Tab-separated table of C-alpha atoms in Angstrom:
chain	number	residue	atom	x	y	z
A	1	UNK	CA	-6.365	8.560	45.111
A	2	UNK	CA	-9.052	7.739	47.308
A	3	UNK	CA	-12.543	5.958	46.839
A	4	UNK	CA	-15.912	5.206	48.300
A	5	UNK	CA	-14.184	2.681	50.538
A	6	UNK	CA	-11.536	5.586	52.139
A	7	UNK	CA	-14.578	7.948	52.709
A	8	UNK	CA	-16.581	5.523	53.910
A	9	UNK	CA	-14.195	4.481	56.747
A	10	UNK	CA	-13.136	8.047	57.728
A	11	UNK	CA	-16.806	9.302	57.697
A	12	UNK	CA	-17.512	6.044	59.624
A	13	UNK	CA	-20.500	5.154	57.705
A	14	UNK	CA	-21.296	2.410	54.839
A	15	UNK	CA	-20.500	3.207	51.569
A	16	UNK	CA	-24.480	2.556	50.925
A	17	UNK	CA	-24.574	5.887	53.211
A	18	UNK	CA	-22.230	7.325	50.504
A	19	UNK	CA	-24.014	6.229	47.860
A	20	UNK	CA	-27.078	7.621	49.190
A	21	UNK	CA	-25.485	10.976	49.731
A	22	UNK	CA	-24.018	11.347	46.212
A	23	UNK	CA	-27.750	10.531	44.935
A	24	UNK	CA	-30.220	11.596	47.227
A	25	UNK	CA	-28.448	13.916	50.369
A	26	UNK	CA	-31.329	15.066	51.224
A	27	UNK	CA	-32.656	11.925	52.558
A	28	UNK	CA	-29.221	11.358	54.779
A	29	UNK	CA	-29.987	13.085	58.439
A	30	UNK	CA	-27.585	16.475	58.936
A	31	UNK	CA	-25.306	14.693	61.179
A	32	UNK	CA	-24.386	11.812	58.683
A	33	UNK	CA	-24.238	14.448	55.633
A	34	UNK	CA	-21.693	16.781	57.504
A	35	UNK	CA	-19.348	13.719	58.266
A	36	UNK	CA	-19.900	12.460	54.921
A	37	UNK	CA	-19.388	16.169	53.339
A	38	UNK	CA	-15.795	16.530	55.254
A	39	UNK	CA	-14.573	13.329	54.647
A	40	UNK	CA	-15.257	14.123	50.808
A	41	UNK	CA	-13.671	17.366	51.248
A	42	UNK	CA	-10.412	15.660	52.972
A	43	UNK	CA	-9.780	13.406	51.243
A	44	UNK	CA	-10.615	15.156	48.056
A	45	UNK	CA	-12.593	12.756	46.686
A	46	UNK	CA	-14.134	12.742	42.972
A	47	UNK	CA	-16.954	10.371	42.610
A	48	UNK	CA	-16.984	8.103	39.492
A	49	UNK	CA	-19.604	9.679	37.613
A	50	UNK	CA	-19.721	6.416	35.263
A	51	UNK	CA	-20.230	4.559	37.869
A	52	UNK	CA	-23.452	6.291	39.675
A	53	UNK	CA	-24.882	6.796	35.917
A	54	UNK	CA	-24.843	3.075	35.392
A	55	UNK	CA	-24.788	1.454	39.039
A	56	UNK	CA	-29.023	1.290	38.808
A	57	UNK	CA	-28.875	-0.982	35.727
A	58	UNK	CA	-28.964	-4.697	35.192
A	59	UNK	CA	-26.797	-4.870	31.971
A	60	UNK	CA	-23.410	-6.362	32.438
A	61	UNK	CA	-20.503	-3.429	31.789
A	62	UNK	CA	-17.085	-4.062	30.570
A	63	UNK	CA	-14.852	-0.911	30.397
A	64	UNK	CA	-12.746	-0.849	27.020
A	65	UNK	CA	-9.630	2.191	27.914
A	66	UNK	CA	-7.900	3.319	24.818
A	67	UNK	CA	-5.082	5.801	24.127
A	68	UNK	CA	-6.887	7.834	21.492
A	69	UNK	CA	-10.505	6.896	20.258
A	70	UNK	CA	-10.400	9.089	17.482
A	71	UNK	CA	-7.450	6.665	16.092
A	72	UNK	CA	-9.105	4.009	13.342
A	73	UNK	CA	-6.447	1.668	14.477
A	74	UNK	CA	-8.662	0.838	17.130
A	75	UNK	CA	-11.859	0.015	15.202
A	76	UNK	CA	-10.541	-3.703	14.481
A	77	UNK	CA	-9.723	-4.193	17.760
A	78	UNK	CA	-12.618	-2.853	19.496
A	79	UNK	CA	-14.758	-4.666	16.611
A	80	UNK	CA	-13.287	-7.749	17.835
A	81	UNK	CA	-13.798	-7.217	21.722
A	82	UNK	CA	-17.252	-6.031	21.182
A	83	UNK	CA	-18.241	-9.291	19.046
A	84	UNK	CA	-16.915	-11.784	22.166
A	85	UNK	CA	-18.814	-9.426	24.389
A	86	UNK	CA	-21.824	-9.770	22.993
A	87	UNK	CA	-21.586	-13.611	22.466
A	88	UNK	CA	-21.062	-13.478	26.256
A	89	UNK	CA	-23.985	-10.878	26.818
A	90	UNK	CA	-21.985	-8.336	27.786
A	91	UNK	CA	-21.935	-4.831	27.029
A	92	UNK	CA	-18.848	-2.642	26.218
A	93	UNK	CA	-18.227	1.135	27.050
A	94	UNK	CA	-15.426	2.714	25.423
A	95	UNK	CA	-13.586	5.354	27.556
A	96	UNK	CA	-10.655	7.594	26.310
A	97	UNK	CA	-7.879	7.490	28.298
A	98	UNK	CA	-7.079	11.323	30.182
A	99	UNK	CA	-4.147	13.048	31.237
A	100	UNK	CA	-4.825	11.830	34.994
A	101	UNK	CA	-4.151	8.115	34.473
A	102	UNK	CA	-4.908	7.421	38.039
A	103	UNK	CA	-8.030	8.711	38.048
A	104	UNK	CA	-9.029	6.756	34.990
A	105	UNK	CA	-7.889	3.249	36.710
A	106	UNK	CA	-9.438	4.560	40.408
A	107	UNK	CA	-12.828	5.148	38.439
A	108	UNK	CA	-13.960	2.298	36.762
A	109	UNK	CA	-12.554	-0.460	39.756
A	110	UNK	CA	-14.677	2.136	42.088
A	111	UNK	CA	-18.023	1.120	42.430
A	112	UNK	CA	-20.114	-1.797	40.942
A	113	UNK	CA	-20.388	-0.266	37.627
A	114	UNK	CA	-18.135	-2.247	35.416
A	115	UNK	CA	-17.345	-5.884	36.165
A	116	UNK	CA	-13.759	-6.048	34.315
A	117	UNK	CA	-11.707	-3.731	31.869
A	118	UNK	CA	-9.052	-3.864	28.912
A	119	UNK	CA	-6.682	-1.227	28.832
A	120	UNK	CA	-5.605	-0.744	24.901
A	121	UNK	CA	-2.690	1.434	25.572
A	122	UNK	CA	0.693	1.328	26.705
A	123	UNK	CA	1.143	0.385	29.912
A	124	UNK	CA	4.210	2.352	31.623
A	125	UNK	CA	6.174	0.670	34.469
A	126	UNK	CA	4.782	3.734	36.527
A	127	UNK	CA	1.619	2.536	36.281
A	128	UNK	CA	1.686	-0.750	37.673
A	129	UNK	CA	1.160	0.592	41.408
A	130	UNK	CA	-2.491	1.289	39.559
A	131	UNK	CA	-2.538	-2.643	38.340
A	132	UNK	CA	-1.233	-3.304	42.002
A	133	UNK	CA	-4.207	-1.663	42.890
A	134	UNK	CA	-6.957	-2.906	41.114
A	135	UNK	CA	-5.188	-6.428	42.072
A	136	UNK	CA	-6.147	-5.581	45.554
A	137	UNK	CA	-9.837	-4.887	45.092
A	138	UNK	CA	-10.095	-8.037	42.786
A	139	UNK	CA	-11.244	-6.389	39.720
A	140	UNK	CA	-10.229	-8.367	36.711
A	141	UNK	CA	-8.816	-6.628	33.711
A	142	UNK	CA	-6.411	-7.467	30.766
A	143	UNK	CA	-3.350	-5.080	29.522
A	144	UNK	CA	-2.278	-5.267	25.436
A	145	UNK	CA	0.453	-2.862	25.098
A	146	UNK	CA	3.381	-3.770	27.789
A	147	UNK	CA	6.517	-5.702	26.875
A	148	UNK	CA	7.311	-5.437	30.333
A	149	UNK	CA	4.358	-6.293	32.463
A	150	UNK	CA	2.717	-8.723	30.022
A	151	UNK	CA	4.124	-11.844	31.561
A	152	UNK	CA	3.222	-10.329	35.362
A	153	UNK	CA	-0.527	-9.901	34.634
A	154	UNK	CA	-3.050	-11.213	32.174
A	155	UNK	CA	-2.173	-9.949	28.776
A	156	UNK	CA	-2.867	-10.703	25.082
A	157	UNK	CA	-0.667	-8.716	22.825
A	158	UNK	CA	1.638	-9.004	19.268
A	159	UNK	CA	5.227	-9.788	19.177
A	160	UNK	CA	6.814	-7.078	18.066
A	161	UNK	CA	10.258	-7.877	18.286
A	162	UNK	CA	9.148	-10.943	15.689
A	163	UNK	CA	6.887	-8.538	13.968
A	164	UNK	CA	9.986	-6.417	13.163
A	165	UNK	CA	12.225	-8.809	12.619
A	166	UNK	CA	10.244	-10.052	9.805
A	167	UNK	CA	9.316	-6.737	7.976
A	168	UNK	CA	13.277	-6.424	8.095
A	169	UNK	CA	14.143	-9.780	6.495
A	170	UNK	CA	11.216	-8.885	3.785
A	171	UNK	CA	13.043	-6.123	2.856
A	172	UNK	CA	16.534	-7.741	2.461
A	173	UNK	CA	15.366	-10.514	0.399
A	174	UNK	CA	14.316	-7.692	-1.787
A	175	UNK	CA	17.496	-6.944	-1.777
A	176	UNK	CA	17.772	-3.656	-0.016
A	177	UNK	CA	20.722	-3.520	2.399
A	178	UNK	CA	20.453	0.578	3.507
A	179	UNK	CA	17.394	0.437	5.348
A	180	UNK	CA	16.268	3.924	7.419
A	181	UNK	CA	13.594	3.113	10.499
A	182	UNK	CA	11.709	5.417	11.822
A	183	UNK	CA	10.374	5.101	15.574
A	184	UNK	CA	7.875	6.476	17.789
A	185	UNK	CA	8.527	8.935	20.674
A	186	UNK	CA	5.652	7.344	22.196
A	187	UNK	CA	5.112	3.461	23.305
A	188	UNK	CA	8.472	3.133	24.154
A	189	UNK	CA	8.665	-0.394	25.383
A	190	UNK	CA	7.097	-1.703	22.327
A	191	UNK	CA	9.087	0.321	20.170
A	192	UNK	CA	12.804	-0.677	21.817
A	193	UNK	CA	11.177	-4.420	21.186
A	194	UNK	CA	10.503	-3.744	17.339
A	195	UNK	CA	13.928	-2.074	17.337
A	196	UNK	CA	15.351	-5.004	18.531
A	197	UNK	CA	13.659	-7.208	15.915
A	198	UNK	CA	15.098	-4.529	12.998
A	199	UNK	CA	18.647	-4.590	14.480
A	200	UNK	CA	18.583	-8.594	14.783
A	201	UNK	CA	17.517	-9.201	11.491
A	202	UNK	CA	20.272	-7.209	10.009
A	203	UNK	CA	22.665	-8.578	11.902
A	204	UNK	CA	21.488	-11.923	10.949
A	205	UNK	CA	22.041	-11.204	7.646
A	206	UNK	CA	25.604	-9.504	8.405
A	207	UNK	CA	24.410	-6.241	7.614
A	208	UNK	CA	25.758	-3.427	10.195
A	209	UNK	CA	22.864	-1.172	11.748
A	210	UNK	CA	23.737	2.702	11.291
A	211	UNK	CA	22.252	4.970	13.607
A	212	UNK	CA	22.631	8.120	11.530
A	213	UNK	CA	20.246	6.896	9.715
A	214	UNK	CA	17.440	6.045	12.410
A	215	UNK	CA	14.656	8.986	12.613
A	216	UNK	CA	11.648	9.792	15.161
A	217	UNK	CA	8.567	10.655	14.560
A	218	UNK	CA	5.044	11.409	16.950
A	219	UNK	CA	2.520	8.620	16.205
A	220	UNK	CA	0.592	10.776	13.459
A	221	UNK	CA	0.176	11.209	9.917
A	222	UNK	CA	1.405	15.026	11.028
A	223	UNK	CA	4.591	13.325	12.382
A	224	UNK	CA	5.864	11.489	9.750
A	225	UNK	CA	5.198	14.343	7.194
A	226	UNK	CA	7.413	16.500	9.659
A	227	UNK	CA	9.856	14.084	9.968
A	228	UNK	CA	10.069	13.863	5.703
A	229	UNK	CA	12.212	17.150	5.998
A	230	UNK	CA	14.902	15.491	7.827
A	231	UNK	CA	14.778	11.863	5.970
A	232	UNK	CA	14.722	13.882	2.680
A	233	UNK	CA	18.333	15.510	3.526
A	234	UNK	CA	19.384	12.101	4.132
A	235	UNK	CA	17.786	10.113	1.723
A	236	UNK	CA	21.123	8.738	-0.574
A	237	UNK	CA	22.258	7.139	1.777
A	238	UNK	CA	19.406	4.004	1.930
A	239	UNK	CA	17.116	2.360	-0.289
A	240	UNK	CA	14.086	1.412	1.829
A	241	UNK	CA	12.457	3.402	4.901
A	242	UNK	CA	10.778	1.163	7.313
A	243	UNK	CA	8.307	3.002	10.062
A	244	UNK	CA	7.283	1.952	12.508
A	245	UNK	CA	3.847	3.023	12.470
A	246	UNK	CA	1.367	2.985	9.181
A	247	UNK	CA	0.008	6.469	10.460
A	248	UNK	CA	3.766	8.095	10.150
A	249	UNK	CA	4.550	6.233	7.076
A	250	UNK	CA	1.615	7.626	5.160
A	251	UNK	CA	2.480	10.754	6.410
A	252	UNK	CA	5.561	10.732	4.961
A	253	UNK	CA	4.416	8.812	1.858
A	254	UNK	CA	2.667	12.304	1.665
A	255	UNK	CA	5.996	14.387	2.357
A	256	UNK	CA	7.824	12.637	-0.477
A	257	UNK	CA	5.799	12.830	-3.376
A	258	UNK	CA	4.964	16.727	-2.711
A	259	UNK	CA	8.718	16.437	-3.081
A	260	UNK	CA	8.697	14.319	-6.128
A	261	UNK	CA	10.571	11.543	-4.882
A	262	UNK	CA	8.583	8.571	-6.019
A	263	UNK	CA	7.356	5.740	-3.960
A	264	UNK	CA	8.861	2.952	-4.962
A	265	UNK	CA	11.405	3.820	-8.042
A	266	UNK	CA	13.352	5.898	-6.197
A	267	UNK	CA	12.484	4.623	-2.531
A	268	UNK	CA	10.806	2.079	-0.630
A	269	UNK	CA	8.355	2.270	2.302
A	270	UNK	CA	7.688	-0.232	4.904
A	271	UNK	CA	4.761	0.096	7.140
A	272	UNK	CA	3.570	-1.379	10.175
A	273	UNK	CA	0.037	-1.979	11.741
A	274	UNK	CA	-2.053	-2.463	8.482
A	275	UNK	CA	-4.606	-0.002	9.020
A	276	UNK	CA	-7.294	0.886	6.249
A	277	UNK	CA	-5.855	3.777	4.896
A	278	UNK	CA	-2.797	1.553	3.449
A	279	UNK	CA	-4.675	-0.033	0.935
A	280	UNK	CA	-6.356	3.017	-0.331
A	281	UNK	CA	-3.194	5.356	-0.781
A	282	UNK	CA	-0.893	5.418	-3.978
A	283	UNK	CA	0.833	3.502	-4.303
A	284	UNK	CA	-1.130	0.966	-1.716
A	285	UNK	CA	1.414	0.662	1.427
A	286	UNK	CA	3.334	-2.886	1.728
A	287	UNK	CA	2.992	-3.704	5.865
A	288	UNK	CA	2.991	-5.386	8.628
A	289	UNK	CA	0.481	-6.947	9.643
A	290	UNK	CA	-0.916	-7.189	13.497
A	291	UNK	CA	-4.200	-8.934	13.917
A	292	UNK	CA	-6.339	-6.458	15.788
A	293	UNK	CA	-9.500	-7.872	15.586
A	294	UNK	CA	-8.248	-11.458	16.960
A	295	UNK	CA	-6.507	-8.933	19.708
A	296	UNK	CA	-9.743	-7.968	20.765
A	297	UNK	CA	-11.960	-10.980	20.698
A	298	UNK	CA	-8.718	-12.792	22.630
A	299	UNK	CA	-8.561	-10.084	25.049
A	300	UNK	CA	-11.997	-10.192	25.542
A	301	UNK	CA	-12.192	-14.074	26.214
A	302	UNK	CA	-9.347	-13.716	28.881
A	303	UNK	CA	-11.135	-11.282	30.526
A	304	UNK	CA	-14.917	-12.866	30.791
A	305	UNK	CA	-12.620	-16.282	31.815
A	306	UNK	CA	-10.890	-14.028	34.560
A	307	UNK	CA	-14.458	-12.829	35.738
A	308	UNK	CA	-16.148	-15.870	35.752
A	309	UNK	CA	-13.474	-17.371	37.811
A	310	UNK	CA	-12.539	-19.723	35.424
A	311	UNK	CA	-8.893	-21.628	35.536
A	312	UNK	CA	-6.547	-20.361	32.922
A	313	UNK	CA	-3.104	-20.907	33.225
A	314	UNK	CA	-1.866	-19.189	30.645
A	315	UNK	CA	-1.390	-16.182	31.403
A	316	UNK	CA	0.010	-14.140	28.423
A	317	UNK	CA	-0.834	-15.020	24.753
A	318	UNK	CA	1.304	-13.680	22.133
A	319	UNK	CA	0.045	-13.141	18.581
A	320	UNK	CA	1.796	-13.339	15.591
A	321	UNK	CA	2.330	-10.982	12.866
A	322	UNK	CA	3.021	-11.336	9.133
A	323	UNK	CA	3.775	-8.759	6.091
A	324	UNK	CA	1.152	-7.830	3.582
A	325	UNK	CA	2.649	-6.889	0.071
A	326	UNK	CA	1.546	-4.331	-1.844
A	327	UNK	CA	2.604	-1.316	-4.146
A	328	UNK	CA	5.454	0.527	-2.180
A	329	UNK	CA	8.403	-1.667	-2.030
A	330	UNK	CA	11.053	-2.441	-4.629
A	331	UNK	CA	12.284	-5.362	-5.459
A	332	UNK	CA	16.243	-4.122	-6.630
A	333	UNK	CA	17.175	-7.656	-7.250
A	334	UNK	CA	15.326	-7.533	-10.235
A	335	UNK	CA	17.763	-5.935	-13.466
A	336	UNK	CA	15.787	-4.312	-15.536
């Protein structure tokens, strides 16, 4: 995708000419706005519109890229980046991430308008010619959700394989031995890692995994209420259901009990995330828990080291994770 630089050196002018075009043409003589106007036009060039709204102003910008910012799962996080921001007297801006990735990574590095970014969504191996990229021009910027980048570039994320593990073990000691999961058709690095952690565990405590009773659901309280219709046809065959997103399992916390199975006398539900909602449904959701806010405020320090050229050698921190208990899991050790 090309930027101010590209149409700078095929129009053969500086990209202040550029600039001056994009905000003022008229002021650029004929000449210069006709090489300027077909360089633009072949190279098919979109102008970060960010960028020349806030290039004028003297307030320090830090780009904040999320996967959904209609998701409350992001309010911790961005809470937390947002307070080490400010301590630093920086600003943040919040931009949802579009279909066209490239153009979202292109547009804030273009330009002088942001001086780093953290990108709070999953980071695909087909993206990293975009990190590559953004490596080249020297712009700093921090990923969170990439189990396999997040030792190549400056990260600060959760384990999840740990995180996983864990929930896993809680539920054994319970004393549940038939445990369903249910996974995410998106994130799929950070999923196979959580998988991991569930398979593991059971193993560790020489319990065999069965796949026929693994499920998939979209990362929605819509998914795991669609994904109740096939978990309900299955449902003898395990005690305990553990999803891997809170979103899904209240979702299908919702599917059950239209279906009067009750939450947790006749099954238990695992969540993961700890969102708000958990501890205002009923029962109150038992999950695990991923510190969001400290993922921001961390992210955020890494970041403001990385752009005031500070040393840090470490380059990925790894947060742990750790179950909260509530209302929704049954203990089936206990005989009543």
């Amino acid at each position: 995708m090309a930027n101010i630089n590209d149409v700078a050196n095929l129009a053969k002018v500086s990209t202040a000419s550029i600039s001056r075009y994009l905000e003022n043409p008229e002021k650029i003589t004929p000449e210069l706005r006709k090489r300027i106007k077909d360089a633009i036009e072949k190279l098919n060039y979109s102008p970060s519109i960010i960028a020349r709204g806030m290039r004028k102003q003297n307030t320090k910008f830090i780009a904040l890229v999320v996967e959904d910012i209609a998701s409350p799962a992001y309010a911790e996080i961005v809470h937390g980046a947002e307070q080490y921001a400010s301590e630093n007297n920086y600003n943040i801006v919040i931009i949802n991430m579009k279909k066209d990735r490239g153009k979202i990574f292109d547009e804030i590095s273009s330009g002088n308008a942001f001086f780093g970014a953290i990108f709070y969504f999953q980071i695909y191996t087909d993206d990293e010619k975009y990190l590559i990229n953004l490596v080249n021009r020297n712009f700093p910027f921090v990923i969170t959700h990439s189990e396999l980048l997040k030792n190549k570039y400056l990260s600060v994320s959760h384990n999840n394989y740990k995180a996983a593990y864990d929930g896993t073990e809680f539920l054994i000691k319970k004393g549940h031995k038939k445990i369903a999961i249910v996974e995410l058709s998106s994130f799929v690095d950070v999923v196979e890692a959580r998988k991991k952690g569930f398979i593991d565990a059971l193993n560790d405590n020489s319990i065999n995994y069965d796949p026929s009773i693994c499920f998939k659901a979209d990362l929605s309280i819509e998914g795991g209420f669609k994904t109740g219709e096939d978990i309900l046809k299955e449902i003898n065959k395990f005690s305990a259901i553990f999803c891997f997103s809170d979103y899904v399992a209240i979702g299908l916390l919702k599917y059950l009990i239209k279906n009067n199975v009750k939450v947790p006398d006749d099954i238990s539900l695992l969540g993961f995330d700890d969102i708000e909602w958990t501890k205002i449904t009923s029962p109150a959701l038992t999950t695990v828990h991923q510190r969001k806010r400290k993922l921001g405020y961390l992210s955020m320090d890494r970041l403001i080291t990385s752009i005031n050229k500070k040393d840090d050698s470490n380059l990925s921190i790894i947060l742990d994770s750790f179950v909260v208990e509530r209302d929704s899991i049954k203990d089936i050790n206990i005989i009543k």
